[in-house]
């Protein structure tokens, strides 16, 4: 084969190319690559160079292409490296900017990388002492020394490295802690608290809410409508009033009637508050006790106002009664002179008689006021109410119209009470006069009766309720009577005990008159209240009866129906009943064995008290003066456990004795006995000196007071 020197590829395919030629080609290729890259070489130029060097153009071009490709690969590598560095920087910045700590450890535990949060929290780029990393381990919490809480998650990579990531969850833990406390407060609240969804069904409620409505498990109400806890009428009220205002104002509050699971109802204070998601907060407070307290307060207020009226009348009576009686005495005295001196046929004689009648009416009016206010001291004695009834009936038969049929029935052989006979006559007379006025001028029936029932709760039911009897006047309560349309009033209470029945004298006055509506019955005991015309009544008759029965520790029961008459029943304790009651007190009185010293200048009084205390097991000694008592106590300071002293004694008073004993023997209790109604006010006694009892002291009260004072030492 001949070589053709003018062929561009001549010689390249010869198997025996020389190393100098190859070196020359390499230099040429390098030069061509450099020229090409600089943009000053083109293909004709390269071919010319190749011919000048005696190298084939094809070989030169191949070398050039190879050089250019190599250069391009290097540039791409450099660009890839730069891109990788930029991406790494961006990744590092992202990890540094991400919330929470990040650390990468190699298989040997050395730190490869850690972000800024890790360094700020840990203080150094060192692995935190914690649990071993696991491929699928669960995150855990770690509390730092400063109180911060971290949530740590540590995992191993497939290459054996360890990635540790933590998040600061301190704020979240504090919020959870606060939420738990608030939930505990809700559960501990006595008010019912619930959360409702948009449909008004329960999504949460505390135990108080469930129990308030008669449910003992909150799950019984979850998913139910809150309106199901109200009756139909109340639901209509809530839907027409509460819900529209809740939508308009965002909140509604009012008093409604809730319903329990057993169907019973109770008063509640309801508060509804709208939530942003369309639900609402539903809070309920049981106000049944508050309602009862308000009703009781209203009742006590009414009694207080009534007591103020009574007190005003009492002050009026006490202030002017004696002067008024003196004026009446002069008027009636001179009128009596005229009656004696004038001719009975003269008109002036009748005028004088009418003056005497008017004076007597005025005198009885003052007596009624004094009896009503109980400011008049009256003496009591053993009174047979049968005799009082006979006297009253005799007087009534002479004064009542013939159209009124008066009947009398006595179902007792002896009805003895400890009372003032004039006041007992006044009670019967006032009741009968009221009955006659209720009958009017037409025909009617007036019945009087005396019997002595044994009260065991049957014949006087309604008079045994527990009431506050600390006031002077017995209280009154109104309710329905036995007959349809009738009203009954219970005035006072009686010590009814089925185990120890007590007999009472019962006076009954019944009439067939006009009767009383409930509004009149509610006011009939008020002073000066009357339904009679002007000049026909003072309104003090029943008020006086009320005061007299109260003073005698009795009770009344009234039943009336408009158009069908009225029945008054007055219960008065008998002497027999008082003995039985006193015996019951003595049998149940507290006992003791301590030593008690009695100081009283009246031997009979101290002897009675001593015998009563000795019956209860106490050892008793008696002194007739405070000076003697001081001498006896000083002789044996520890021998006596209690002193009972009269207040009013010659020489040293009971209060002075108590003061001396408080200085010398402070652990020795003292009981003072006084005959004044209010010794603290009237005598200026110091209430701190000891217990003060009003004479005459009942045996049961004395026994209880003695025991209490001894136990309080």
Short mmCIF file of N, CA, C and O in Angstrom, two decimals, residues 59-174:
data_model
loop_
_atom_site.label_atom_id
_atom_site.label_comp_id
_atom_site.label_asym_id
_atom_site.label_seq_id
_atom_site.Cartn_x
_atom_site.Cartn_y
_atom_site.Cartn_z
N UNK A 59 -6.68 12.96 12.49
CA UNK A 59 -6.13 12.67 13.82
C UNK A 59 -6.14 13.91 14.68
O UNK A 59 -6.45 13.88 15.88
N UNK A 60 -5.81 15.03 14.03
CA UNK A 60 -5.80 16.27 14.82
C UNK A 60 -7.20 16.61 15.31
O UNK A 60 -7.42 16.98 16.45
N UNK A 61 -8.15 16.44 14.44
CA UNK A 61 -9.52 16.77 14.84
C UNK A 61 -10.01 15.85 15.96
O UNK A 61 -10.73 16.28 16.88
N UNK A 62 -9.64 14.62 15.88
CA UNK A 62 -10.06 13.67 16.95
C UNK A 62 -9.47 14.07 18.29
O UNK A 62 -10.13 14.06 19.32
N UNK A 63 -8.19 14.43 18.21
CA UNK A 63 -7.55 14.86 19.46
C UNK A 63 -8.20 16.13 20.00
O UNK A 63 -8.40 16.32 21.19
N UNK A 64 -8.52 16.97 19.07
CA UNK A 64 -9.15 18.24 19.50
C UNK A 64 -10.49 17.99 20.16
O UNK A 64 -10.82 18.59 21.18
N UNK A 65 -11.23 17.12 19.53
CA UNK A 65 -12.53 16.81 20.13
C UNK A 65 -12.38 16.22 21.53
O UNK A 65 -13.14 16.55 22.44
N UNK A 66 -11.44 15.34 21.67
CA UNK A 66 -11.23 14.72 22.99
C UNK A 66 -10.83 15.76 24.04
O UNK A 66 -11.30 15.76 25.18
N UNK A 67 -9.97 16.67 23.63
CA UNK A 67 -9.53 17.68 24.58
C UNK A 67 -10.69 18.59 24.99
O UNK A 67 -10.84 18.96 26.16
N UNK A 68 -11.49 18.94 23.96
CA UNK A 68 -12.62 19.83 24.28
C UNK A 68 -13.62 19.13 25.21
O UNK A 68 -14.15 19.74 26.14
N UNK A 69 -13.92 17.88 25.00
CA UNK A 69 -14.85 17.15 25.87
C UNK A 69 -14.32 17.04 27.29
O UNK A 69 -15.06 17.14 28.27
N UNK A 70 -13.02 16.80 27.39
CA UNK A 70 -12.43 16.70 28.73
C UNK A 70 -12.55 18.02 29.48
O UNK A 70 -12.85 18.06 30.68
N UNK A 71 -12.31 19.12 28.71
CA UNK A 71 -12.42 20.41 29.35
C UNK A 71 -13.85 20.68 29.80
O UNK A 71 -14.10 21.23 30.88
N UNK A 72 -14.79 20.29 28.95
CA UNK A 72 -16.19 20.49 29.32
C UNK A 72 -16.57 19.67 30.56
O UNK A 72 -17.31 20.13 31.42
N UNK A 73 -16.10 18.44 30.63
CA UNK A 73 -16.39 17.62 31.83
C UNK A 73 -15.80 18.24 33.09
O UNK A 73 -16.39 18.23 34.15
N UNK A 74 -14.66 18.83 32.99
CA UNK A 74 -14.04 19.48 34.14
C UNK A 74 -14.85 20.68 34.61
O UNK A 74 -15.03 20.91 35.80
N UNK A 75 -15.31 21.44 33.59
CA UNK A 75 -16.13 22.60 33.94
C UNK A 75 -17.41 22.17 34.63
O UNK A 75 -17.87 22.78 35.60
N UNK A 76 -18.06 21.10 34.09
CA UNK A 76 -19.29 20.59 34.70
C UNK A 76 -19.04 20.12 36.13
O UNK A 76 -19.86 20.31 37.03
N UNK A 77 -17.89 19.50 36.30
CA UNK A 77 -17.56 19.01 37.65
C UNK A 77 -17.40 20.18 38.62
O UNK A 77 -17.83 20.14 39.76
N UNK A 78 -16.71 21.22 38.08
CA UNK A 78 -16.53 22.40 38.94
C UNK A 78 -17.88 23.05 39.28
O UNK A 78 -18.12 23.47 40.41
N UNK A 79 -18.75 23.12 38.28
CA UNK A 79 -20.06 23.70 38.52
C UNK A 79 -20.88 22.83 39.49
O UNK A 79 -21.59 23.34 40.37
N UNK A 80 -20.80 21.51 39.33
CA UNK A 80 -21.51 20.61 40.23
C UNK A 80 -21.00 20.74 41.66
O UNK A 80 -21.77 20.72 42.62
N UNK A 81 -19.67 20.88 41.76
CA UNK A 81 -19.09 21.03 43.10
C UNK A 81 -19.57 22.33 43.74
O UNK A 81 -19.92 22.37 44.92
N UNK A 82 -19.58 23.40 42.91
CA UNK A 82 -20.04 24.68 43.45
C UNK A 82 -21.51 24.60 43.84
O UNK A 82 -21.93 25.15 44.87
N UNK A 83 -22.31 23.91 43.00
CA UNK A 83 -23.73 23.76 43.33
C UNK A 83 -23.92 22.95 44.60
O UNK A 83 -24.78 23.26 45.43
N UNK A 84 -23.11 21.90 44.75
CA UNK A 84 -23.22 21.08 45.95
C UNK A 84 -22.86 21.88 47.20
O UNK A 84 -23.50 21.77 48.24
N UNK A 85 -21.82 22.72 47.08
CA UNK A 85 -21.43 23.55 48.22
C UNK A 85 -22.55 24.54 48.57
O UNK A 85 -22.89 24.75 49.73
N UNK A 86 -23.15 25.13 47.49
CA UNK A 86 -24.24 26.08 47.74
C UNK A 86 -25.43 25.38 48.40
O UNK A 86 -26.05 25.90 49.32
N UNK A 87 -25.77 24.18 47.90
CA UNK A 87 -26.89 23.43 48.50
C UNK A 87 -26.59 23.08 49.94
O UNK A 87 -27.47 23.13 50.81
N UNK A 88 -25.34 22.70 50.22
CA UNK A 88 -24.97 22.36 51.60
C UNK A 88 -25.11 23.58 52.51
O UNK A 88 -25.58 23.47 53.64
N UNK A 89 -24.69 24.75 51.98
CA UNK A 89 -24.83 25.97 52.77
C UNK A 89 -26.31 26.29 53.03
O UNK A 89 -26.68 26.69 54.14
N UNK A 90 -27.14 26.13 51.99
CA UNK A 90 -28.56 26.38 52.17
C UNK A 90 -29.16 25.41 53.18
O UNK A 90 -29.99 25.78 54.02
N UNK A 91 -28.75 24.13 53.12
CA UNK A 91 -29.25 23.14 54.07
C UNK A 91 -28.83 23.50 55.49
O UNK A 91 -29.61 23.40 56.44
N UNK A 92 -27.57 23.94 55.61
CA UNK A 92 -27.10 24.31 56.94
C UNK A 92 -27.88 25.50 57.49
O UNK A 92 -28.26 25.54 58.67
N UNK A 93 -28.10 26.53 56.60
CA UNK A 93 -28.87 27.69 57.03
C UNK A 93 -30.29 27.29 57.42
O UNK A 93 -30.87 27.81 58.38
N UNK A 94 -30.89 26.37 56.64
CA UNK A 94 -32.25 25.93 56.95
C UNK A 94 -32.31 25.22 58.30
O UNK A 94 -33.22 25.43 59.11
N UNK A 95 -31.32 24.35 58.54
CA UNK A 95 -31.29 23.62 59.82
C UNK A 95 -31.07 24.59 60.97
O UNK A 95 -31.67 24.47 62.05
N UNK A 96 -30.20 25.61 60.75
CA UNK A 96 -29.96 26.60 61.79
C UNK A 96 -31.21 27.45 62.06
O UNK A 96 -31.46 27.87 63.18
N UNK A 97 -32.00 27.69 60.98
CA UNK A 97 -33.19 28.53 61.14
C UNK A 97 -34.38 27.75 61.67
O UNK A 97 -35.34 28.36 62.15
N UNK A 98 -34.36 26.44 61.55
CA UNK A 98 -35.49 25.64 62.01
C UNK A 98 -35.61 25.70 63.53
O UNK A 98 -34.59 25.74 64.23
N UNK A 99 -36.88 25.77 64.09
CA UNK A 99 -37.03 25.76 65.56
C UNK A 99 -36.64 24.41 66.13
O UNK A 99 -36.95 23.37 65.56
N UNK A 100 -35.97 24.45 67.26
CA UNK A 100 -35.54 23.21 67.88
C UNK A 100 -34.08 22.92 67.61
O UNK A 100 -33.42 23.55 66.77
N UNK A 101 -33.55 21.96 68.35
CA UNK A 101 -32.15 21.60 68.23
C UNK A 101 -31.94 20.41 67.31
O UNK A 101 -32.78 19.52 67.21
N UNK A 102 -30.76 20.40 66.61
CA UNK A 102 -30.43 19.32 65.68
C UNK A 102 -28.96 18.99 65.83
O UNK A 102 -28.10 19.88 65.87
N UNK A 103 -28.64 17.70 65.91
CA UNK A 103 -27.24 17.27 65.98
C UNK A 103 -27.09 15.96 65.24
O UNK A 103 -27.94 15.07 65.35
N UNK A 104 -25.95 15.88 64.50
CA UNK A 104 -25.60 14.67 63.76
C UNK A 104 -24.32 14.11 64.33
O UNK A 104 -23.30 14.82 64.44
N UNK A 105 -24.37 12.87 64.75
CA UNK A 105 -23.21 12.16 65.29
C UNK A 105 -22.83 11.04 64.35
O UNK A 105 -23.70 10.38 63.77
N UNK A 106 -21.50 10.82 64.20
CA UNK A 106 -21.08 9.70 63.36
C UNK A 106 -21.17 8.41 64.15
O UNK A 106 -21.61 8.39 65.31
N UNK A 107 -20.77 7.35 63.48
CA UNK A 107 -20.90 6.03 64.12
C UNK A 107 -20.08 5.93 65.39
O UNK A 107 -20.40 5.15 66.30
N UNK A 108 -19.02 6.74 65.48
CA UNK A 108 -18.18 6.69 66.68
C UNK A 108 -18.65 7.62 67.78
O UNK A 108 -18.00 7.70 68.82
N UNK A 109 -19.72 8.37 67.53
CA UNK A 109 -20.24 9.26 68.55
C UNK A 109 -19.70 10.66 68.48
O UNK A 109 -20.02 11.49 69.34
N UNK A 110 -18.87 10.95 67.47
CA UNK A 110 -18.32 12.29 67.33
C UNK A 110 -19.36 13.20 66.69
O UNK A 110 -20.16 12.76 65.85
N UNK A 111 -19.33 14.48 67.07
CA UNK A 111 -20.27 15.44 66.53
C UNK A 111 -19.87 15.81 65.11
O UNK A 111 -18.76 16.27 64.86
N UNK A 112 -20.78 15.57 64.19
CA UNK A 112 -20.57 15.97 62.80
C UNK A 112 -21.13 17.37 62.56
O UNK A 112 -20.51 18.20 61.89
N UNK A 113 -22.29 17.59 63.10
CA UNK A 113 -22.93 18.89 62.88
C UNK A 113 -23.94 19.13 63.99
O UNK A 113 -24.61 18.21 64.45
N UNK A 114 -24.08 20.39 64.43
CA UNK A 114 -25.10 20.80 65.38
C UNK A 114 -25.53 22.22 65.09
O UNK A 114 -24.69 23.06 64.76
N UNK A 115 -26.82 22.48 65.18
CA UNK A 115 -27.29 23.82 64.85
C UNK A 115 -27.19 24.76 66.06
O UNK A 115 -26.81 24.35 67.17
N UNK A 116 -27.58 26.04 65.81
CA UNK A 116 -27.43 27.06 66.84
C UNK A 116 -28.32 26.82 68.05
O UNK A 116 -27.91 27.07 69.18
N UNK A 117 -29.57 26.36 67.83
CA UNK A 117 -30.47 26.11 68.97
C UNK A 117 -29.91 25.05 69.89
O UNK A 117 -30.04 25.13 71.12
N UNK A 118 -29.28 24.04 69.31
CA UNK A 118 -28.69 22.99 70.14
C UNK A 118 -27.61 23.59 71.03
O UNK A 118 -27.53 23.31 72.22
N UNK A 119 -26.78 24.44 70.43
CA UNK A 119 -25.70 25.05 71.19
C UNK A 119 -26.26 26.00 72.25
O UNK A 119 -25.77 26.04 73.37
N UNK A 120 -27.31 26.76 71.91
CA UNK A 120 -27.87 27.70 72.89
C UNK A 120 -28.49 26.98 74.07
O UNK A 120 -28.41 27.42 75.20
N UNK A 121 -29.15 25.86 73.79
CA UNK A 121 -29.82 25.13 74.87
C UNK A 121 -28.82 24.32 75.68
O UNK A 121 -28.83 24.35 76.92
N UNK A 122 -27.96 23.58 75.00
CA UNK A 122 -27.02 22.70 75.69
C UNK A 122 -25.79 23.42 76.21
O UNK A 122 -25.16 22.97 77.15
N UNK A 123 -25.42 24.54 75.54
CA UNK A 123 -24.22 25.25 75.97
C UNK A 123 -22.96 24.75 75.30
O UNK A 123 -21.93 25.40 75.36
N UNK A 124 -23.00 23.60 74.69
CA UNK A 124 -21.84 23.03 74.00
C UNK A 124 -22.32 22.01 72.98
O UNK A 124 -23.42 21.46 73.11
N UNK A 125 -21.48 21.77 71.97
CA UNK A 125 -21.81 20.78 70.95
C UNK A 125 -21.34 19.42 71.43
O UNK A 125 -20.33 18.87 70.98
N UNK A 126 -22.04 18.89 72.40
CA UNK A 126 -21.74 17.56 72.93
C UNK A 126 -23.04 16.82 73.09
O UNK A 126 -24.06 17.41 73.42
N UNK A 127 -23.02 15.52 72.84
CA UNK A 127 -24.26 14.76 72.94
C UNK A 127 -24.80 14.80 74.38
O UNK A 127 -24.05 14.67 75.34
N UNK A 128 -26.13 15.01 74.48
CA UNK A 128 -26.76 15.05 75.80
C UNK A 128 -26.89 13.65 76.36
O UNK A 128 -27.18 12.71 75.63
N UNK A 129 -26.66 13.52 77.68
CA UNK A 129 -26.87 12.18 78.29
C UNK A 129 -28.34 11.84 78.28
O UNK A 129 -29.16 12.52 78.87
N UNK A 130 -28.70 10.82 77.56
CA UNK A 130 -30.10 10.43 77.44
C UNK A 130 -30.18 8.99 77.04
O UNK A 130 -29.18 8.27 77.08
N UNK A 131 -31.34 8.60 76.62
CA UNK A 131 -31.54 7.20 76.27
C UNK A 131 -30.79 6.83 75.01
O UNK A 131 -30.41 7.67 74.21
N UNK A 132 -30.61 5.55 74.83
CA UNK A 132 -29.97 5.06 73.61
C UNK A 132 -30.89 5.28 72.42
O UNK A 132 -32.08 5.10 72.52
N UNK A 133 -30.28 5.68 71.29
CA UNK A 133 -31.06 5.86 70.08
C UNK A 133 -31.49 4.51 69.53
O UNK A 133 -30.77 3.52 69.63
N UNK A 134 -32.67 4.49 68.97
CA UNK A 134 -33.20 3.24 68.40
C UNK A 134 -33.80 3.55 67.04
O UNK A 134 -34.26 4.67 66.80
N UNK A 135 -33.79 2.60 66.14
CA UNK A 135 -34.32 2.86 64.80
C UNK A 135 -35.77 3.31 64.85
O UNK A 135 -36.20 4.13 64.07
N UNK A 136 -36.53 2.78 65.77
CA UNK A 136 -37.94 3.15 65.86
C UNK A 136 -38.30 3.54 67.29
O UNK A 136 -39.38 3.25 67.78
N UNK A 137 -37.38 4.18 67.98
CA UNK A 137 -37.63 4.57 69.36
C UNK A 137 -38.63 5.70 69.47
O UNK A 137 -38.76 6.53 68.57
N UNK A 138 -39.35 5.75 70.60
CA UNK A 138 -40.35 6.80 70.81
C UNK A 138 -39.68 8.03 71.41
O UNK A 138 -38.71 7.92 72.17
N UNK A 139 -40.17 9.23 71.11
CA UNK A 139 -39.62 10.45 71.71
C UNK A 139 -39.84 10.45 73.22
O UNK A 139 -40.76 9.81 73.72
N UNK A 140 -39.02 11.18 73.93
CA UNK A 140 -39.18 11.30 75.38
C UNK A 140 -38.95 12.75 75.79
O UNK A 140 -38.43 13.56 75.02
N UNK A 141 -39.39 13.05 77.03
CA UNK A 141 -39.26 14.41 77.56
C UNK A 141 -38.11 14.48 78.54
O UNK A 141 -37.84 13.53 79.27
N UNK A 142 -37.43 15.61 78.54
CA UNK A 142 -36.31 15.84 79.45
C UNK A 142 -36.46 17.24 80.05
O UNK A 142 -36.70 18.21 79.32
N UNK A 143 -36.39 17.34 81.37
CA UNK A 143 -36.50 18.63 82.06
C UNK A 143 -35.11 19.13 82.42
O UNK A 143 -34.34 18.43 83.09
N UNK A 144 -34.77 20.34 81.97
CA UNK A 144 -33.47 20.92 82.24
C UNK A 144 -33.45 21.54 83.63
O UNK A 144 -34.48 21.67 84.30
N UNK A 145 -32.27 21.94 84.04
CA UNK A 145 -32.12 22.52 85.36
C UNK A 145 -32.86 23.82 85.55
O UNK A 145 -33.24 24.17 86.67
N UNK A 146 -33.05 24.57 84.47
CA UNK A 146 -33.75 25.85 84.59
C UNK A 146 -35.25 25.71 84.45
O UNK A 146 -35.97 26.70 84.36
N UNK A 147 -35.74 24.48 84.38
CA UNK A 147 -37.17 24.26 84.31
C UNK A 147 -37.72 24.05 82.93
O UNK A 147 -38.89 23.68 82.78
N UNK A 148 -36.93 24.29 81.89
CA UNK A 148 -37.43 24.08 80.54
C UNK A 148 -37.59 22.59 80.27
O UNK A 148 -36.84 21.76 80.79
N UNK A 149 -38.56 22.29 79.40
CA UNK A 149 -38.86 20.90 79.06
C UNK A 149 -38.61 20.70 77.58
O UNK A 149 -39.10 21.48 76.74
N UNK A 150 -37.81 19.66 77.23
CA UNK A 150 -37.49 19.34 75.84
C UNK A 150 -38.14 18.03 75.46
O UNK A 150 -38.18 17.08 76.25
N UNK A 151 -38.63 17.96 74.22
CA UNK A 151 -39.11 16.71 73.64
C UNK A 151 -38.02 16.22 72.70
O UNK A 151 -37.71 16.86 71.68
N UNK A 152 -37.37 15.10 73.01
CA UNK A 152 -36.19 14.60 72.29
C UNK A 152 -36.57 13.39 71.47
O UNK A 152 -37.26 12.49 71.95
N UNK A 153 -36.07 13.38 70.22
CA UNK A 153 -36.27 12.24 69.32
C UNK A 153 -34.91 11.88 68.73
O UNK A 153 -34.28 12.71 68.06
N UNK A 154 -34.41 10.70 68.99
CA UNK A 154 -33.08 10.27 68.52
C UNK A 154 -33.24 9.01 67.68
O UNK A 154 -33.84 8.03 68.12
N UNK A 155 -32.69 9.05 66.48
CA UNK A 155 -32.79 7.92 65.54
C UNK A 155 -31.42 7.61 64.94
O UNK A 155 -30.57 8.49 64.80
N UNK A 156 -31.22 6.34 64.52
CA UNK A 156 -30.01 5.91 63.81
C UNK A 156 -30.28 5.83 62.32
O UNK A 156 -31.35 5.40 61.90
N UNK A 157 -29.29 6.26 61.54
CA UNK A 157 -29.40 6.15 60.09
C UNK A 157 -28.93 4.78 59.64
O UNK A 157 -28.35 4.01 60.42
N UNK A 158 -29.18 4.50 58.33
CA UNK A 158 -28.74 3.21 57.80
C UNK A 158 -27.22 3.08 57.82
O UNK A 158 -26.68 1.97 57.91
N UNK A 159 -26.50 4.21 57.72
CA UNK A 159 -25.04 4.15 57.74
C UNK A 159 -24.46 4.11 59.13
O UNK A 159 -23.22 4.13 59.27
N UNK A 160 -25.26 4.10 60.15
CA UNK A 160 -24.76 4.00 61.52
C UNK A 160 -24.65 5.33 62.23
O UNK A 160 -24.28 5.36 63.41
N UNK A 161 -24.91 6.45 61.55
CA UNK A 161 -24.89 7.75 62.21
C UNK A 161 -26.13 7.90 63.10
O UNK A 161 -27.08 7.13 63.01
N UNK A 162 -26.07 8.92 63.95
CA UNK A 162 -27.19 9.20 64.86
C UNK A 162 -27.66 10.63 64.67
O UNK A 162 -26.85 11.56 64.69
N UNK A 163 -28.95 10.77 64.48
CA UNK A 163 -29.57 12.09 64.36
C UNK A 163 -30.37 12.36 65.64
O UNK A 163 -31.22 11.55 66.02
N UNK A 164 -30.08 13.45 66.29
CA UNK A 164 -30.77 13.84 67.54
C UNK A 164 -31.47 15.17 67.31
O UNK A 164 -30.83 16.16 66.95
N UNK A 165 -32.80 15.16 67.51
CA UNK A 165 -33.61 16.36 67.32
C UNK A 165 -34.41 16.61 68.60
O UNK A 165 -34.98 15.67 69.16
N UNK A 166 -34.42 17.86 69.07
CA UNK A 166 -35.27 18.18 70.22
C UNK A 166 -36.05 19.45 69.94
O UNK A 166 -35.65 20.30 69.15
N UNK A 167 -37.21 19.56 70.66
CA UNK A 167 -38.09 20.72 70.56
C UNK A 167 -38.37 21.23 71.96
O UNK A 167 -38.68 20.44 72.87
N UNK A 168 -38.29 22.54 72.17
CA UNK A 168 -38.61 23.15 73.46
C UNK A 168 -40.14 23.21 73.60
O UNK A 168 -40.81 23.97 72.90
N UNK A 169 -40.70 22.39 74.49
CA UNK A 169 -42.16 22.32 74.68
C UNK A 169 -42.55 22.91 76.04
O UNK A 169 -43.59 22.56 76.60
N UNK A 170 -41.73 23.83 76.56
CA UNK A 170 -42.03 24.42 77.88
C UNK A 170 -43.36 25.13 77.89
O UNK A 170 -44.20 24.93 78.77
N UNK A 171 -43.60 25.98 76.88
CA UNK A 171 -44.86 26.72 76.83
C UNK A 171 -46.04 25.76 76.70
O UNK A 171 -47.10 25.97 77.30
N UNK A 172 -45.86 24.71 75.89
CA UNK A 172 -46.94 23.73 75.73
C UNK A 172 -47.23 23.02 77.04
O UNK A 172 -48.40 22.81 77.41
N UNK A 173 -46.18 22.65 77.77
CA UNK A 173 -46.38 21.96 79.06
C UNK A 173 -47.05 22.89 80.07
O UNK A 173 -47.90 22.46 80.84
N UNK A 174 -46.65 24.18 80.05
CA UNK A 174 -47.30 25.13 80.95
C UNK A 174 -48.78 25.29 80.60
O UNK A 174 -49.64 25.37 81.49
#
